[in-house]
Amino acid sequence: MARTPTGESVLARAVRVLDAFTAAEPGLTVGEVARRSGLHVATASRLVAEMVAHGLLERGPGREVRVGVRLWELGARASPTLSLRDAAMPFLEDVHAVVGHHTQLGVLDGDDVLFLERLSARDAVINYSRIAGRLPLPTSSSGVVLLAHAPRDLQERVLSGPLRPVTPAGFGAAAALRTALAEVRRSQAAVLAGHQHPDATGVAVPVRDGRSDVVAALSVIVPNDGRGRDLVPLLLAAARGISRALRRPDEPGS
Amino acid sequence: MARTPTGESVLARAVRVLDAFTAAEPGLTVGEVARRSGLHVATASRLVAEMVAHGLLERGPGREVRVGVRLWELGARASPTLSLRDAAMPFLEDVHAVVGHHTQLGVLDGDDVLFLERLSARDAVINYSRIAGRLPLPTSSSGVVLLAHAPRDLQERVLSGPLRPVTPAGFGAAAALRTALAEVRRSQAAVLAGHQHPDATGVAVPVRDGRSDVVAALSVIVPNDGRGRDLVPLLLAAARGISRALRRPDEPGS
């Protein structure tokens, strides 16, 4: 591949530029892009101009640039998660309509849960994850479900690393997390009260594909009033519906 | 930017590689990638390997590669359409729950309508557009709504080009399309019976932002039974809700 004089490939730099943009700050000046991506301003400026020419970035109002619709399209159109998301969507809508709170679909990606979809509560308890948002596995109910069914070496790596709980209720000790993972495998659900926010409880269950492998977590974020566990049967039933739709992709929601 | 010996930039080639993947064929061999992107197999092979290293592509089962979850994340996380989609989603869900057919949100992109979101009917009439799917503006109700409110030069370019109707009911003559665009501006809705499929009617209305500019089209695909127009008031009310949410992004669905 063509490389810049410093030996780093253009693609590597382009990925660093794209990584500078976040949901909280979708618009950045070239100077901000340079600082966040660790590139010289002149290099960032040339790269941004070429990325704009290909639609990977767009120039916004003022001096800002942002992620381009074209990049979104290239990533979304043939995404490996599209069939999962399509199969899940009718059931996410049903859960959302009945429960009335944030309803999410997350997958394992590295040491995080990556949220493919979130239907927001109009009257939300808290509001932390967005589409394509990430949370470290041990801090969220979806993450704990995915970790409980993850390969053993990933479990051990997470258990042996710093857990970094978000609230005092979160998992700070490996022993507590290990017990929780075993409980999730036994009960088929993670109910985490106050782990992300004192006022919220996360309730998550696994979604299995046609080979019974866990491929996603279905979750809701509800008020921290001690009634989160009551929603587990509803979520388990919806997760079974998603699994059925995954086995028969031509009959969504069947 | 670093360029290959033929003068084409690495980024340009990477975009061509990504463009080879479609919703219908999300997994391709390196040979297929080379053929579709017009690159030599050796060049495609090196580029694919580097894109896999950065997570822009993933190796699937067998010899296939596909779009990577990382690319989806980079495109979705800070997408300029995310706030529009977030504002629209509760209203899309309401329309979908009440109407029970495909419900879509589309934006203008070049000479196409690009669909940001589609909620599928469980019992669908037809099934043509997906997330990040595209249709030429004059062939779809969403496209006609967006074209009716597009800059004059885009309207004239589309009107002067070949219209390529999909069915005999579609717009084949510029005069018919010009009349339809004026009617859409007057009535605030496009109702196209049988333009994409003989059994389906598309019904679309404009979505306006806080400055009253048309930024999207809200549409449903219903059976072609002559009752499509009855849904226009429902869609117009939902579109007003989306506009209100766009003006107040902190109160989704408010």
PDB file of N, CA, C and O in Angstrom, chain B residues 30-68:
ATOM      1  N   VAL B  30     -12.223 -12.116  -2.740  1.00  0.00           N
ATOM      2  CA  VAL B  30     -11.313 -11.067  -3.212  1.00  0.00           C
ATOM      3  C   VAL B  30     -11.385 -10.943  -4.733  1.00  0.00           C
ATOM      4  O   VAL B  30     -11.336  -9.841  -5.288  1.00  0.00           O
ATOM      5  N   GLY B  31     -11.558 -12.072  -5.419  1.00  0.00           N
ATOM      6  CA  GLY B  31     -11.692 -12.036  -6.877  1.00  0.00           C
ATOM      7  C   GLY B  31     -12.915 -11.238  -7.311  1.00  0.00           C
ATOM      8  O   GLY B  31     -12.849 -10.450  -8.261  1.00  0.00           O
ATOM      9  N   GLU B  32     -14.035 -11.431  -6.596  1.00  0.00           N
ATOM     10  CA  GLU B  32     -15.240 -10.675  -6.922  1.00  0.00           C
ATOM     11  C   GLU B  32     -15.057  -9.192  -6.612  1.00  0.00           C
ATOM     12  O   GLU B  32     -15.524  -8.329  -7.355  1.00  0.00           O
ATOM     13  N   VAL B  33     -14.388  -8.899  -5.496  1.00  0.00           N
ATOM     14  CA  VAL B  33     -14.102  -7.500  -5.157  1.00  0.00           C
ATOM     15  C   VAL B  33     -13.288  -6.856  -6.275  1.00  0.00           C
ATOM     16  O   VAL B  33     -13.580  -5.737  -6.720  1.00  0.00           O
ATOM     17  N   ALA B  34     -12.256  -7.583  -6.751  1.00  0.00           N
ATOM     18  CA  ALA B  34     -11.393  -7.053  -7.813  1.00  0.00           C
ATOM     19  C   ALA B  34     -12.206  -6.769  -9.075  1.00  0.00           C
ATOM     20  O   ALA B  34     -12.098  -5.696  -9.665  1.00  0.00           O
ATOM     21  N   ARG B  35     -13.037  -7.715  -9.459  1.00  0.00           N
ATOM     22  CA  ARG B  35     -13.805  -7.551 -10.692  1.00  0.00           C
ATOM     23  C   ARG B  35     -14.760  -6.367 -10.580  1.00  0.00           C
ATOM     24  O   ARG B  35     -14.834  -5.527 -11.463  1.00  0.00           O
ATOM     25  N   ARG B  36     -15.480  -6.294  -9.461  1.00  0.00           N
ATOM     26  CA  ARG B  36     -16.480  -5.228  -9.325  1.00  0.00           C
ATOM     27  C   ARG B  36     -15.864  -3.851  -9.162  1.00  0.00           C
ATOM     28  O   ARG B  36     -16.466  -2.838  -9.507  1.00  0.00           O
ATOM     29  N   SER B  37     -14.670  -3.794  -8.546  1.00  0.00           N
ATOM     30  CA  SER B  37     -14.064  -2.489  -8.323  1.00  0.00           C
ATOM     31  C   SER B  37     -13.091  -2.129  -9.442  1.00  0.00           C
ATOM     32  O   SER B  37     -12.527  -1.032  -9.443  1.00  0.00           O
ATOM     33  N   GLY B  38     -12.894  -3.051 -10.391  1.00  0.00           N
ATOM     34  CA  GLY B  38     -12.016  -2.766 -11.522  1.00  0.00           C
ATOM     35  C   GLY B  38     -10.542  -2.706 -11.139  1.00  0.00           C
ATOM     36  O   GLY B  38      -9.749  -2.028 -11.798  1.00  0.00           O
ATOM     37  N   LEU B  39     -10.161  -3.413 -10.068  1.00  0.00           N
ATOM     38  CA  LEU B  39      -8.753  -3.434  -9.645  1.00  0.00           C
ATOM     39  C   LEU B  39      -8.137  -4.776 -10.036  1.00  0.00           C
ATOM     40  O   LEU B  39      -8.833  -5.777 -10.183  1.00  0.00           O
ATOM     41  N   HIS B  40      -6.790  -4.785 -10.212  1.00  0.00           N
ATOM     42  CA  HIS B  40      -6.104  -6.054 -10.392  1.00  0.00           C
ATOM     43  C   HIS B  40      -6.265  -6.880  -9.126  1.00  0.00           C
ATOM     44  O   HIS B  40      -6.364  -6.331  -8.022  1.00  0.00           O
ATOM     45  N   VAL B  41      -6.287  -8.202  -9.285  1.00  0.00           N
ATOM     46  CA  VAL B  41      -6.502  -9.077  -8.126  1.00  0.00           C
ATOM     47  C   VAL B  41      -5.428  -8.854  -7.060  1.00  0.00           C
ATOM     48  O   VAL B  41      -5.722  -8.794  -5.867  1.00  0.00           O
ATOM     49  N   ALA B  42      -4.186  -8.685  -7.499  1.00  0.00           N
ATOM     50  CA  ALA B  42      -3.101  -8.499  -6.514  1.00  0.00           C
ATOM     51  C   ALA B  42      -3.300  -7.197  -5.740  1.00  0.00           C
ATOM     52  O   ALA B  42      -3.095  -7.141  -4.522  1.00  0.00           O
ATOM     53  N   THR B  43      -3.708  -6.148  -6.451  1.00  0.00           N
ATOM     54  CA  THR B  43      -3.960  -4.858  -5.793  1.00  0.00           C
ATOM     55  C   THR B  43      -5.133  -4.989  -4.828  1.00  0.00           C
ATOM     56  O   THR B  43      -5.060  -4.533  -3.678  1.00  0.00           O
ATOM     57  N   ALA B  44      -6.208  -5.612  -5.298  1.00  0.00           N
ATOM     58  CA  ALA B  44      -7.385  -5.783  -4.443  1.00  0.00           C
ATOM     59  C   ALA B  44      -7.023  -6.603  -3.213  1.00  0.00           C
ATOM     60  O   ALA B  44      -7.452  -6.291  -2.098  1.00  0.00           O
ATOM     61  N   SER B  45      -6.223  -7.625  -3.407  1.00  0.00           N
ATOM     62  CA  SER B  45      -5.853  -8.506  -2.311  1.00  0.00           C
ATOM     63  C   SER B  45      -5.084  -7.749  -1.215  1.00  0.00           C
ATOM     64  O   SER B  45      -5.368  -7.890  -0.023  1.00  0.00           O
ATOM     65  N   ARG B  46      -4.107  -6.912  -1.658  1.00  0.00           N
ATOM     66  CA  ARG B  46      -3.341  -6.117  -0.681  1.00  0.00           C
ATOM     67  C   ARG B  46      -4.239  -5.114   0.031  1.00  0.00           C
ATOM     68  O   ARG B  46      -4.157  -4.926   1.249  1.00  0.00           O
ATOM     69  N   LEU B  47      -5.116  -4.457  -0.737  1.00  0.00           N
ATOM     70  CA  LEU B  47      -5.971  -3.428  -0.163  1.00  0.00           C
ATOM     71  C   LEU B  47      -6.967  -4.047   0.817  1.00  0.00           C
ATOM     72  O   LEU B  47      -7.194  -3.527   1.921  1.00  0.00           O
ATOM     73  N   VAL B  48      -7.557  -5.183   0.412  1.00  0.00           N
ATOM     74  CA  VAL B  48      -8.500  -5.870   1.308  1.00  0.00           C
ATOM     75  C   VAL B  48      -7.801  -6.255   2.608  1.00  0.00           C
ATOM     76  O   VAL B  48      -8.354  -6.073   3.697  1.00  0.00           O
ATOM     77  N   ALA B  49      -6.562  -6.755   2.502  1.00  0.00           N
ATOM     78  CA  ALA B  49      -5.843  -7.161   3.713  1.00  0.00           C
ATOM     79  C   ALA B  49      -5.646  -5.966   4.646  1.00  0.00           C
ATOM     80  O   ALA B  49      -5.809  -6.079   5.866  1.00  0.00           O
ATOM     81  N   GLU B  50      -5.318  -4.805   4.061  1.00  0.00           N
ATOM     82  CA  GLU B  50      -5.117  -3.645   4.926  1.00  0.00           C
ATOM     83  C   GLU B  50      -6.450  -3.175   5.513  1.00  0.00           C
ATOM     84  O   GLU B  50      -6.518  -2.778   6.681  1.00  0.00           O
ATOM     85  N   MET B  51      -7.502  -3.234   4.730  1.00  0.00           N
ATOM     86  CA  MET B  51      -8.805  -2.805   5.235  1.00  0.00           C
ATOM     87  C   MET B  51      -9.305  -3.744   6.349  1.00  0.00           C
ATOM     88  O   MET B  51      -9.941  -3.301   7.299  1.00  0.00           O
ATOM     89  N   VAL B  52      -8.987  -5.030   6.220  1.00  0.00           N
ATOM     90  CA  VAL B  52      -9.329  -5.976   7.287  1.00  0.00           C
ATOM     91  C   VAL B  52      -8.553  -5.621   8.557  1.00  0.00           C
ATOM     92  O   VAL B  52      -9.104  -5.624   9.668  1.00  0.00           O
ATOM     93  N   ALA B  53      -7.274  -5.257   8.399  1.00  0.00           N
ATOM     94  CA  ALA B  53      -6.450  -4.911   9.561  1.00  0.00           C
ATOM     95  C   ALA B  53      -7.018  -3.721  10.320  1.00  0.00           C
ATOM     96  O   ALA B  53      -6.883  -3.630  11.547  1.00  0.00           O
ATOM     97  N   HIS B  54      -7.684  -2.806   9.611  1.00  0.00           N
ATOM     98  CA  HIS B  54      -8.266  -1.630  10.254  1.00  0.00           C
ATOM     99  C   HIS B  54      -9.736  -1.831  10.627  1.00  0.00           C
ATOM    100  O   HIS B  54     -10.374  -0.889  11.104  1.00  0.00           O
ATOM    101  N   GLY B  55     -10.289  -3.009  10.378  1.00  0.00           N
ATOM    102  CA  GLY B  55     -11.682  -3.286  10.737  1.00  0.00           C
ATOM    103  C   GLY B  55     -12.694  -2.740   9.741  1.00  0.00           C
ATOM    104  O   GLY B  55     -13.899  -2.826   9.980  1.00  0.00           O
ATOM    105  N   LEU B  56     -12.200  -2.158   8.632  1.00  0.00           N
ATOM    106  CA  LEU B  56     -13.144  -1.626   7.644  1.00  0.00           C
ATOM    107  C   LEU B  56     -13.819  -2.772   6.886  1.00  0.00           C
ATOM    108  O   LEU B  56     -14.951  -2.638   6.433  1.00  0.00           O
ATOM    109  N   LEU B  57     -13.117  -3.874   6.759  1.00  0.00           N
ATOM    110  CA  LEU B  57     -13.690  -5.112   6.221  1.00  0.00           C
ATOM    111  C   LEU B  57     -13.450  -6.215   7.249  1.00  0.00           C
ATOM    112  O   LEU B  57     -12.587  -6.086   8.115  1.00  0.00           O
ATOM    113  N   GLU B  58     -14.225  -7.294   7.116  1.00  0.00           N
ATOM    114  CA  GLU B  58     -14.035  -8.459   7.979  1.00  0.00           C
ATOM    115  C   GLU B  58     -13.974  -9.703   7.105  1.00  0.00           C
ATOM    116  O   GLU B  58     -14.644  -9.766   6.075  1.00  0.00           O
ATOM    117  N   ARG B  59     -13.192 -10.684   7.525  1.00  0.00           N
ATOM    118  CA  ARG B  59     -13.209 -11.963   6.817  1.00  0.00           C
ATOM    119  C   ARG B  59     -14.357 -12.794   7.381  1.00  0.00           C
ATOM    120  O   ARG B  59     -14.486 -12.951   8.585  1.00  0.00           O
ATOM    121  N   GLY B  60     -15.205 -13.285   6.480  1.00  0.00           N
ATOM    122  CA  GLY B  60     -16.342 -14.095   6.894  1.00  0.00           C
ATOM    123  C   GLY B  60     -16.023 -15.570   6.750  1.00  0.00           C
ATOM    124  O   GLY B  60     -14.861 -15.942   6.619  1.00  0.00           O
ATOM    125  N   PRO B  61     -17.056 -16.392   6.775  1.00  0.00           N
ATOM    126  CA  PRO B  61     -16.833 -17.825   6.581  1.00  0.00           C
ATOM    127  C   PRO B  61     -16.276 -18.071   5.182  1.00  0.00           C
ATOM    128  O   PRO B  61     -16.573 -17.338   4.238  1.00  0.00           O
ATOM    129  N   GLY B  62     -15.472 -19.091   5.039  1.00  0.00           N
ATOM    130  CA  GLY B  62     -14.900 -19.429   3.731  1.00  0.00           C
ATOM    131  C   GLY B  62     -13.951 -18.337   3.268  1.00  0.00           C
ATOM    132  O   GLY B  62     -13.204 -17.766   4.051  1.00  0.00           O
ATOM    133  N   ARG B  63     -13.979 -18.021   1.983  1.00  0.00           N
ATOM    134  CA  ARG B  63     -13.040 -17.055   1.431  1.00  0.00           C
ATOM    135  C   ARG B  63     -13.666 -15.683   1.299  1.00  0.00           C
ATOM    136  O   ARG B  63     -13.118 -14.810   0.629  1.00  0.00           O
ATOM    137  N   GLU B  64     -14.828 -15.479   1.913  1.00  0.00           N
ATOM    138  CA  GLU B  64     -15.526 -14.214   1.736  1.00  0.00           C
ATOM    139  C   GLU B  64     -15.023 -13.110   2.668  1.00  0.00           C
ATOM    140  O   GLU B  64     -14.603 -13.371   3.787  1.00  0.00           O
ATOM    141  N   VAL B  65     -15.091 -11.888   2.154  1.00  0.00           N
ATOM    142  CA  VAL B  65     -14.917 -10.718   3.016  1.00  0.00           C
ATOM    143  C   VAL B  65     -16.211  -9.915   2.961  1.00  0.00           C
ATOM    144  O   VAL B  65     -16.996 -10.028   2.026  1.00  0.00           O
ATOM    145  N   ARG B  66     -16.442  -9.116   4.007  1.00  0.00           N
ATOM    146  CA  ARG B  66     -17.632  -8.273   4.056  1.00  0.00           C
ATOM    147  C   ARG B  66     -17.287  -6.975   4.777  1.00  0.00           C
ATOM    148  O   ARG B  66     -16.202  -6.838   5.342  1.00  0.00           O
ATOM    149  N   VAL B  67     -18.240  -6.067   4.746  1.00  0.00           N
ATOM    150  CA  VAL B  67     -18.065  -4.785   5.413  1.00  0.00           C
ATOM    151  C   VAL B  67     -17.905  -5.027   6.913  1.00  0.00           C
ATOM    152  O   VAL B  67     -18.601  -5.866   7.488  1.00  0.00           O
ATOM    153  N   GLY B  68     -17.000  -4.302   7.557  1.00  0.00           N
ATOM    154  CA  GLY B  68     -16.731  -4.516   8.971  1.00  0.00           C
ATOM    155  C   GLY B  68     -17.667  -3.735   9.876  1.00  0.00           C
ATOM    156  O   GLY B  68     -18.145  -2.660   9.517  1.00  0.00           O
TER     157      GLY B  68
END
